[in-house]
Amino acid sequence: MQQFINGLSLGSSYALLGIGVTLVWGVLGILTFAHAQTMTIGAYAALITLDRGYPVIVGVIAGLVVAGLFSGLMDLALFTPLRRKRAPEFAFVIVTIGVSQISDAFEASRTRSQTLPFPRKGFPVEPLTLLGRNVPRLSLVMLVTSVIVMAMLGYWLHRTKSGTAVRAVAYSRDTGELLGINSKWIFASCFFISGTLAALAGIFLAASSGQLSHSSNDAILLLAFAVIVLGGMGSIRGAIVGGLLLGLVSVYATVYVSSVFREAVAMLTILVVLVVRPSGLFGEKATTRV
Amino acid sequence: MFNWLSPLQVFTLDTTMITTVLVVAVHIAFRAGLFNLAPLGFAAIGGYTTALLVTKQHWPTLLGIIAGIIGAAVLAGLFALPVLRLRGIYLALGTVALAQAIVIGISNFDFTNGTLGIDRIPNRVTTLELMILLIVLFVLLELERRSHFGRAAAAVRLDERTASGLGINIRRIRLYSFIISAALAGLAGALEAHRTTVISPEQYGFGVLIPIFVYALVGGDGHWLGPVLVCWAIVVLRQYIDFAGSAWEHYIYGVLLIVMMMLAPSGLTDPKLLRKLRFRKSRRLRLAAERAAADEAAAVAAEVERAARSGGDPVDASTIISQAPSIAAAP
């Protein structure tokens, strides 16, 4: 039972990661390697604000806005011209690798490659005893946050006019434009929202580990991709279920098989799911993947 | 033979030559349209195979390196079946996962000595040997590029359906390109192991791939010489921007990747880019010719008008036109 709770709490951070990627990659189909850097930038912005003595909520909002602007501007400055030129999809991937390279170098030079302590004061970090079990309170908050964000994203994408416009543009940009949708702003706002969600995950992860460095999010980028691949492309609910499942698999595999799996579970998941069931758990069937 | 070079220069030369092999490995995959992000995984296989065989089993170095190549190629053949089913960015994702899985596997097994790596690998690769190897490799590459296989691989990248319609076995081309790419990466990894004498899993992380990637993409997939020359040019450039610190290198790589994708997504050796440059030049020449013809026509018209106004003998327009043959020739 304790293992189950550990798995869920690990999974809740994975789910939050997945939520951040799902909009840009899952819905719009752009594989972005700059996601880890967006998370780090948001966490840095929050850290700077918190160090100035502002309350936690201000710090979180500052992080969200800065990362959102970073992500939205990246879309307007780089992806809009690429889209106009109808560049092949790998061009987007390479541009995001370039962006992550530049911002990583920038952060490393600003912080002199040091790991900074992240203030945990004000975050709900103390453990909670529930039904006689130890439950990390921060994981609970993360789980609740990801479920709320998932519900909001799902409502937005499927029930509102602007969300429907996003899905229309994702399906076919030309058709969307013919229907009078300004695809440029749809893409930019999706990137802005995805940036804020990335920052949310970045801030929570920094608060749970209590430290932050320019490379602290590099390793978990593949985890985020694994969550989306497992949950299924384009499925918001898949991101949550995929994240929780990945956390559970990771914990149980570590306990019953070998600790190797804790690190390798993301890669193995990507490989196995792409080969066996490319559409993931909840994804729609698409022929372009295989 | 290389006594006149300083140790640092010899070091740079060796590193560059080994990197060149890796760049060629990436190029071979790109040429067939495979967005392969796994070469460092295969380089790790090559390096560890020869390191283990030479230090633990006391194999001769040459046999160790050959075993490294074969090991990487066999592993690529095994994983090709699932990985090559994927396309586009999914292939990229699958190969990233594969490379990371290999590195994580190496850092967790006991016989590879985990994250500590292997040291005391005999350093038996000389600069001269590397140079000869590289020349042989270049000759083979050029022969291969001109062969049926090389042309077929380029055709598969440009248009899979047309290539398939022309009777090219796409699966086979993709499979062989993947395996050749992995074998070359294994060779580079094995050479690197014997040059540095120490290897550890973190040497094969994703960040190491980025410079290689820059060379291959900026050079383009039209000709193997493009990536190789770009690699050498950046190595030379790096000697001069040394003073600016290592952060600048990252900035330059990042900016290069972005600018290349914005301006010429298929790299500098892309035949389409060259054609476009040529076309632009010829268009400028044509415009100049048209402007000259228009000037001449205006001059003729002014001449006719002046003659008519002076009331003298009206000049026969046809004689003026015959004096200016370029008007008749102008479209």
GROMACS .gro file of N, CA and C in nm, chain A residues 25 29-31 33 77-79 81-82 85 87-107 109 222 225 229 233 259-260 263-264 266-268 270-271 274-276 278 287-290, chain B residues 30 35 37 79 81-83 85-98 100-101 104-105 107-109 206-207 210-211 213 217 221 247-255 257-266:
model
  324
   25TRP      N    1   0.273   1.938  -2.786
   25TRP     CA    2   0.308   1.818  -2.860
   25TRP      C    3   0.186   1.730  -2.887
   29GLY      N    4   0.117   1.880  -3.216
   29GLY     CA    5   0.209   1.790  -3.285
   29GLY      C    6   0.347   1.847  -3.306
   30ILE      N    7   0.393   1.938  -3.219
   30ILE     CA    8   0.528   1.991  -3.231
   30ILE      C    9   0.611   1.936  -3.116
   31LEU      N   10   0.714   1.857  -3.150
   31LEU     CA   11   0.801   1.798  -3.049
   31LEU      C   12   0.900   1.904  -3.005
   33PHE      N   13   1.205   2.028  -2.774
   33PHE     CA   14   1.313   1.996  -2.681
   33PHE      C   15   1.342   2.115  -2.590
   77ALA      N   16   0.846   3.437  -3.291
   77ALA     CA   17   0.969   3.478  -3.359
   77ALA      C   18   1.022   3.368  -3.450
   78LEU      N   19   1.008   3.241  -3.411
   78LEU     CA   20   1.075   3.135  -3.485
   78LEU      C   21   0.979   3.044  -3.560
   79PHE      N   22   0.871   3.003  -3.494
   79PHE     CA   23   0.787   2.902  -3.558
   79PHE      C   24   0.692   2.961  -3.660
   81PRO      N   25   0.751   3.209  -3.883
   81PRO     CA   26   0.814   3.208  -4.016
   81PRO      C   27   0.832   3.068  -4.074
   82LEU      N   28   0.867   2.973  -3.986
   82LEU     CA   29   0.884   2.836  -4.036
   82LEU      C   30   0.754   2.783  -4.093
   85LYS      N   31   0.676   2.913  -4.424
   85LYS     CA   32   0.755   2.850  -4.531
   85LYS      C   33   0.718   2.703  -4.549
   87ALA      N   34   0.788   2.454  -4.353
   87ALA     CA   35   0.909   2.377  -4.327
   87ALA      C   36   0.871   2.235  -4.284
   88PRO      N   37   0.959   2.139  -4.311
   88PRO     CA   38   0.932   2.002  -4.266
   88PRO      C   39   0.932   1.995  -4.114
   89GLU      N   40   0.866   1.892  -4.059
   89GLU     CA   41   0.845   1.890  -3.914
   89GLU      C   42   0.975   1.878  -3.836
   90PHE      N   43   1.079   1.817  -3.897
   90PHE     CA   44   1.201   1.804  -3.819
   90PHE      C   45   1.269   1.940  -3.800
   91ALA      N   46   1.239   2.039  -3.890
   91ALA     CA   47   1.298   2.172  -3.874
   91ALA      C   48   1.256   2.233  -3.741
   92PHE      N   49   1.130   2.210  -3.700
   92PHE     CA   50   1.082   2.262  -3.572
   92PHE      C   51   1.160   2.199  -3.457
   93VAL      N   52   1.182   2.067  -3.467
   93VAL     CA   53   1.255   1.997  -3.361
   93VAL      C   54   1.394   2.056  -3.345
   94ILE      N   55   1.460   2.080  -3.460
   94ILE     CA   56   1.598   2.128  -3.454
   94ILE      C   57   1.602   2.270  -3.398
   95VAL      N   58   1.502   2.352  -3.437
   95VAL     CA   59   1.499   2.488  -3.382
   95VAL      C   60   1.482   2.483  -3.230
   96THR      N   61   1.397   2.392  -3.181
   96THR     CA   62   1.381   2.386  -3.035
   96THR      C   63   1.510   2.338  -2.968
   97ILE      N   64   1.585   2.249  -3.035
   97ILE     CA   65   1.714   2.208  -2.979
   97ILE      C   66   1.807   2.328  -2.971
   98GLY      N   67   1.805   2.412  -3.078
   98GLY     CA   68   1.887   2.533  -3.076
   98GLY      C   69   1.847   2.628  -2.964
   99VAL      N   70   1.716   2.648  -2.947
   99VAL     CA   71   1.667   2.738  -2.842
   99VAL      C   72   1.709   2.687  -2.706
  100SER      N   73   1.697   2.555  -2.684
  100SER     CA   74   1.732   2.502  -2.552
  100SER      C   75   1.882   2.516  -2.529
  101GLN      N   76   1.960   2.500  -2.636
  101GLN     CA   77   2.105   2.517  -2.624
  101GLN      C   78   2.140   2.660  -2.580
  102ILE      N   79   2.075   2.758  -2.645
  102ILE     CA   80   2.105   2.898  -2.614
  102ILE      C   81   2.061   2.931  -2.471
  103SER      N   82   1.939   2.892  -2.435
  103SER     CA   83   1.892   2.934  -2.303
  103SER      C   84   1.967   2.859  -2.193
  104ASP      N   85   2.009   2.734  -2.223
  104ASP     CA   86   2.090   2.662  -2.125
  104ASP      C   87   2.223   2.733  -2.102
  105ALA      N   88   2.286   2.775  -2.212
  105ALA     CA   89   2.414   2.846  -2.199
  105ALA      C   90   2.394   2.976  -2.123
  106PHE      N   91   2.282   3.045  -2.149
  106PHE     CA   92   2.254   3.171  -2.081
  106PHE      C   93   2.240   3.150  -1.930
  107GLU      N   94   2.155   3.049  -1.894
  107GLU     CA   95   2.134   3.023  -1.751
  107GLU      C   96   2.264   2.979  -1.684
  109SER      N   97   2.567   3.055  -1.764
  109SER     CA   98   2.662   3.165  -1.744
  109SER      C   99   2.612   3.263  -1.638
  222LEU      N  100   1.266   1.360  -2.126
  222LEU     CA  101   1.224   1.235  -2.189
  222LEU      C  102   1.109   1.172  -2.112
  225PHE      N  103   0.800   1.323  -2.242
  225PHE     CA  104   0.764   1.262  -2.370
  225PHE      C  105   0.704   1.124  -2.348
  229VAL      N  106   0.353   0.976  -2.482
  229VAL     CA  107   0.348   0.859  -2.569
  229VAL      C  108   0.259   0.752  -2.506
  233MET      N  109  -0.134   1.050  -2.795
  233MET     CA  110  -0.123   1.184  -2.851
  233MET      C  111  -0.258   1.254  -2.850
  259SER      N  112   1.672  -0.163  -0.950
  259SER     CA  113   1.671  -0.017  -0.946
  259SER      C  114   1.708   0.044  -1.080
  260VAL      N  115   1.760  -0.043  -1.172
  260VAL     CA  116   1.792   0.007  -1.306
  260VAL      C  117   1.669   0.071  -1.368
  263GLU      N  118   1.541   0.461  -1.376
  263GLU     CA  119   1.587   0.555  -1.478
  263GLU      C  120   1.543   0.514  -1.617
  264ALA      N  121   1.542   0.382  -1.641
  264ALA     CA  122   1.521   0.336  -1.778
  264ALA      C  123   1.374   0.325  -1.815
  266ALA      N  124   1.132   0.527  -1.850
  266ALA     CA  125   1.080   0.622  -1.950
  266ALA      C  126   1.119   0.580  -2.091
  267MET      N  127   1.248   0.547  -2.108
  267MET     CA  128   1.294   0.508  -2.242
  267MET      C  129   1.226   0.381  -2.289
  268LEU      N  130   1.220   0.282  -2.197
  268LEU     CA  131   1.159   0.156  -2.235
  268LEU      C  132   1.012   0.177  -2.270
  270ILE      N  133   0.873   0.449  -2.394
  270ILE     CA  134   0.863   0.510  -2.527
  270ILE      C  135   0.882   0.403  -2.635
  271LEU      N  136   0.987   0.323  -2.620
  271LEU     CA  137   1.016   0.223  -2.724
  271LEU      C  138   0.902   0.122  -2.736
  274LEU      N  139   0.562   0.283  -2.862
  274LEU     CA  140   0.566   0.322  -3.003
  274LEU      C  141   0.562   0.200  -3.094
  275VAL      N  142   0.619   0.090  -3.046
  275VAL     CA  143   0.624  -0.028  -3.131
  275VAL      C  144   0.495  -0.108  -3.122
  276VAL      N  145   0.444  -0.126  -3.000
  276VAL     CA  146   0.329  -0.215  -2.981
  276VAL      C  147   0.198  -0.144  -3.010
  278PRO      N  148   0.119   0.234  -3.112
  278PRO     CA  149   0.167   0.371  -3.134
  278PRO      C  150   0.067   0.478  -3.093
  287THR      N  151  -0.186   0.735  -3.888
  287THR     CA  152  -0.100   0.651  -3.970
  287THR      C  153   0.039   0.711  -3.986
  288THR      N  154   0.057   0.835  -3.940
  288THR     CA  155   0.185   0.899  -3.966
  288THR      C  156   0.293   0.854  -3.870
  289ARG      N  157   0.253   0.787  -3.762
  289ARG     CA  158   0.353   0.755  -3.661
  289ARG      C  159   0.437   0.635  -3.701
  290VAL      N  160   0.376   0.539  -3.771
  290VAL     CA  161   0.454   0.422  -3.810
  290VAL      C  162   0.454   0.409  -3.962
  320PHE      N  163   2.098   1.063  -4.216
  320PHE     CA  164   2.020   1.177  -4.267
  320PHE      C  165   1.995   1.163  -4.416
  325PHE      N  166   1.590   1.045  -3.930
  325PHE     CA  167   1.625   1.147  -3.831
  325PHE      C  168   1.676   1.074  -3.707
  327LEU      N  169   1.875   0.997  -3.387
  327LEU     CA  170   1.941   1.066  -3.275
  327LEU      C  171   2.018   0.968  -3.187
  369PHE      N  172   1.765  -0.367  -3.328
  369PHE     CA  173   1.668  -0.264  -3.291
  369PHE      C  174   1.603  -0.200  -3.413
  371LEU      N  175   1.436  -0.333  -3.641
  371LEU     CA  176   1.303  -0.388  -3.669
  371LEU      C  177   1.194  -0.305  -3.603
  372PRO      N  178   1.202  -0.282  -3.470
  372PRO     CA  179   1.098  -0.194  -3.412
  372PRO      C  180   1.117  -0.047  -3.446
  373VAL      N  181   1.241   0.004  -3.442
  373VAL     CA  182   1.261   0.149  -3.451
  373VAL      C  183   1.231   0.201  -3.592
  375ARG      N  184   1.017   0.111  -3.793
  375ARG     CA  185   0.874   0.119  -3.826
  375ARG      C  186   0.826   0.261  -3.810
  376LEU      N  187   0.894   0.337  -3.722
  376LEU     CA  188   0.849   0.473  -3.693
  376LEU      C  189   0.893   0.568  -3.802
  377ARG      N  190   0.825   0.684  -3.807
  377ARG     CA  191   0.858   0.783  -3.910
  377ARG      C  192   0.877   0.920  -3.848
  378GLY      N  193   0.950   1.004  -3.920
  378GLY     CA  194   0.961   1.145  -3.885
  378GLY      C  195   1.005   1.168  -3.741
  379ILE      N  196   0.931   1.254  -3.670
  379ILE     CA  197   0.973   1.288  -3.535
  379ILE      C  198   0.956   1.170  -3.440
  380TYR      N  199   0.871   1.073  -3.476
  380TYR     CA  200   0.856   0.956  -3.390
  380TYR      C  201   0.979   0.870  -3.396
  381LEU      N  202   1.042   0.867  -3.516
  381LEU     CA  203   1.170   0.797  -3.527
  381LEU      C  204   1.274   0.868  -3.440
  382ALA      N  205   1.273   1.003  -3.446
  382ALA     CA  206   1.367   1.080  -3.363
  382ALA      C  207   1.348   1.046  -3.216
  383LEU      N  208   1.223   1.044  -3.173
  383LEU     CA  209   1.192   1.015  -3.033
  383LEU      C  210   1.235   0.873  -2.996
  384GLY      N  211   1.203   0.778  -3.083
  384GLY     CA  212   1.240   0.639  -3.058
  384GLY      C  213   1.390   0.622  -3.048
  385THR      N  214   1.465   0.690  -3.136
  385THR     CA  215   1.610   0.674  -3.131
  385THR      C  216   1.670   0.744  -3.010
  386VAL      N  217   1.611   0.859  -2.968
  386VAL     CA  218   1.658   0.922  -2.844
  386VAL      C  219   1.641   0.824  -2.729
  387ALA      N  220   1.522   0.763  -2.723
  387ALA     CA  221   1.495   0.669  -2.614
  387ALA      C  222   1.592   0.552  -2.619
  388LEU      N  223   1.619   0.503  -2.741
  388LEU     CA  224   1.711   0.390  -2.757
  388LEU      C  225   1.850   0.427  -2.705
  390GLN      N  226   1.938   0.664  -2.495
  390GLN     CA  227   1.937   0.682  -2.350
  390GLN      C  228   1.930   0.548  -2.279
  391ALA      N  229   1.850   0.454  -2.336
  391ALA     CA  230   1.839   0.322  -2.273
  391ALA      C  231   1.975   0.253  -2.274
  394ILE      N  232   2.194   0.424  -2.008
  394ILE     CA  233   2.151   0.387  -1.873
  394ILE      C  234   2.186   0.242  -1.843
  395GLY      N  235   2.169   0.156  -1.944
  395GLY     CA  236   2.206   0.016  -1.927
  395GLY      C  237   2.353   0.004  -1.890
  397SER      N  238   2.549   0.224  -1.756
  397SER     CA  239   2.587   0.277  -1.625
  397SER      C  240   2.528   0.196  -1.511
  398ASN      N  241   2.447   0.095  -1.540
  398ASN     CA  242   2.389   0.015  -1.432
  398ASN      C  243   2.436  -0.130  -1.428
  399PHE      N  244   2.501  -0.178  -1.537
  399PHE     CA  245   2.550  -0.315  -1.534
  399PHE      C  246   2.680  -0.323  -1.455
  496PHE      N  247   2.321   1.333  -2.434
  496PHE     CA  248   2.257   1.398  -2.548
  496PHE      C  249   2.328   1.529  -2.585
  497GLY      N  250   2.382   1.599  -2.485
  497GLY     CA  251   2.447   1.726  -2.512
  497GLY      C  252   2.567   1.713  -2.605
  500ILE      N  253   2.492   1.747  -2.984
  500ILE     CA  254   2.448   1.872  -3.047
  500ILE      C  255   2.550   1.930  -3.145
  501PRO      N  256   2.680   1.940  -3.109
  501PRO     CA  257   2.775   1.989  -3.209
  501PRO      C  258   2.777   1.903  -3.336
  503PHE      N  259   2.547   1.731  -3.458
  503PHE     CA  260   2.423   1.761  -3.525
  503PHE      C  261   2.433   1.888  -3.605
  507LEU      N  262   2.382   1.910  -4.004
  507LEU     CA  263   2.269   1.985  -4.059
  507LEU      C  264   2.314   2.104  -4.140
  511ASP      N  265   2.243   1.747  -4.646
  511ASP     CA  266   2.245   1.605  -4.680
  511ASP      C  267   2.271   1.580  -4.828
  537ALA      N  268   3.101   2.935  -2.305
  537ALA     CA  269   2.959   2.962  -2.324
  537ALA      C  270   2.931   3.004  -2.467
  538TRP      N  271   3.025   3.077  -2.527
  538TRP     CA  272   3.002   3.127  -2.662
  538TRP      C  273   2.984   3.017  -2.763
  539GLU      N  274   3.054   2.907  -2.737
  539GLU     CA  275   3.041   2.796  -2.830
  539GLU      C  276   2.896   2.747  -2.833
  540HIS      N  277   2.836   2.738  -2.713
  540HIS     CA  278   2.696   2.693  -2.707
  540HIS      C  279   2.605   2.792  -2.778
  541TYR      N  280   2.629   2.922  -2.753
  541TYR     CA  281   2.546   3.022  -2.821
  541TYR      C  282   2.556   3.007  -2.972
  542ILE      N  283   2.680   2.989  -3.020
  542ILE     CA  284   2.701   2.983  -3.164
  542ILE      C  285   2.631   2.860  -3.222
  543TYR      N  286   2.645   2.746  -3.152
  543TYR     CA  287   2.578   2.625  -3.202
  543TYR      C  288   2.427   2.647  -3.207
  544GLY      N  289   2.373   2.704  -3.099
  544GLY     CA  290   2.228   2.726  -3.095
  544GLY      C  291   2.182   2.818  -3.207
  545VAL      N  292   2.254   2.929  -3.224
  545VAL     CA  293   2.215   3.026  -3.327
  545VAL      C  294   2.228   2.964  -3.466
  547LEU      N  295   2.201   2.651  -3.551
  547LEU     CA  296   2.091   2.558  -3.576
  547LEU      C  297   1.966   2.633  -3.618
  548ILE      N  298   1.934   2.742  -3.545
  548ILE     CA  299   1.811   2.814  -3.573
  548ILE      C  300   1.820   2.882  -3.710
  549VAL      N  301   1.932   2.952  -3.734
  549VAL     CA  302   1.944   3.028  -3.859
  549VAL      C  303   1.940   2.934  -3.980
  550MET      N  304   2.007   2.819  -3.967
  550MET     CA  305   2.007   2.726  -4.079
  550MET      C  306   1.865   2.679  -4.111
  551MET      N  307   1.790   2.648  -4.005
  551MET     CA  308   1.655   2.596  -4.029
  551MET      C  309   1.566   2.704  -4.091
  552MET      N  310   1.592   2.832  -4.054
  552MET     CA  311   1.510   2.939  -4.110
  552MET      C  312   1.545   2.963  -4.257
  553LEU      N  313   1.673   2.955  -4.290
  553LEU     CA  314   1.715   2.996  -4.425
  553LEU      C  315   1.727   2.879  -4.521
  554ALA      N  316   1.790   2.773  -4.478
  554ALA     CA  317   1.813   2.661  -4.569
  554ALA      C  318   1.799   2.531  -4.494
  555PRO      N  319   1.674   2.484  -4.475
  555PRO     CA  320   1.651   2.366  -4.390
  555PRO      C  321   1.723   2.241  -4.438
  556SER      N  322   1.767   2.237  -4.563
  556SER     CA  323   1.835   2.115  -4.608
  556SER      C  324   1.986   2.131  -4.612
   0.00000   0.00000   0.00000
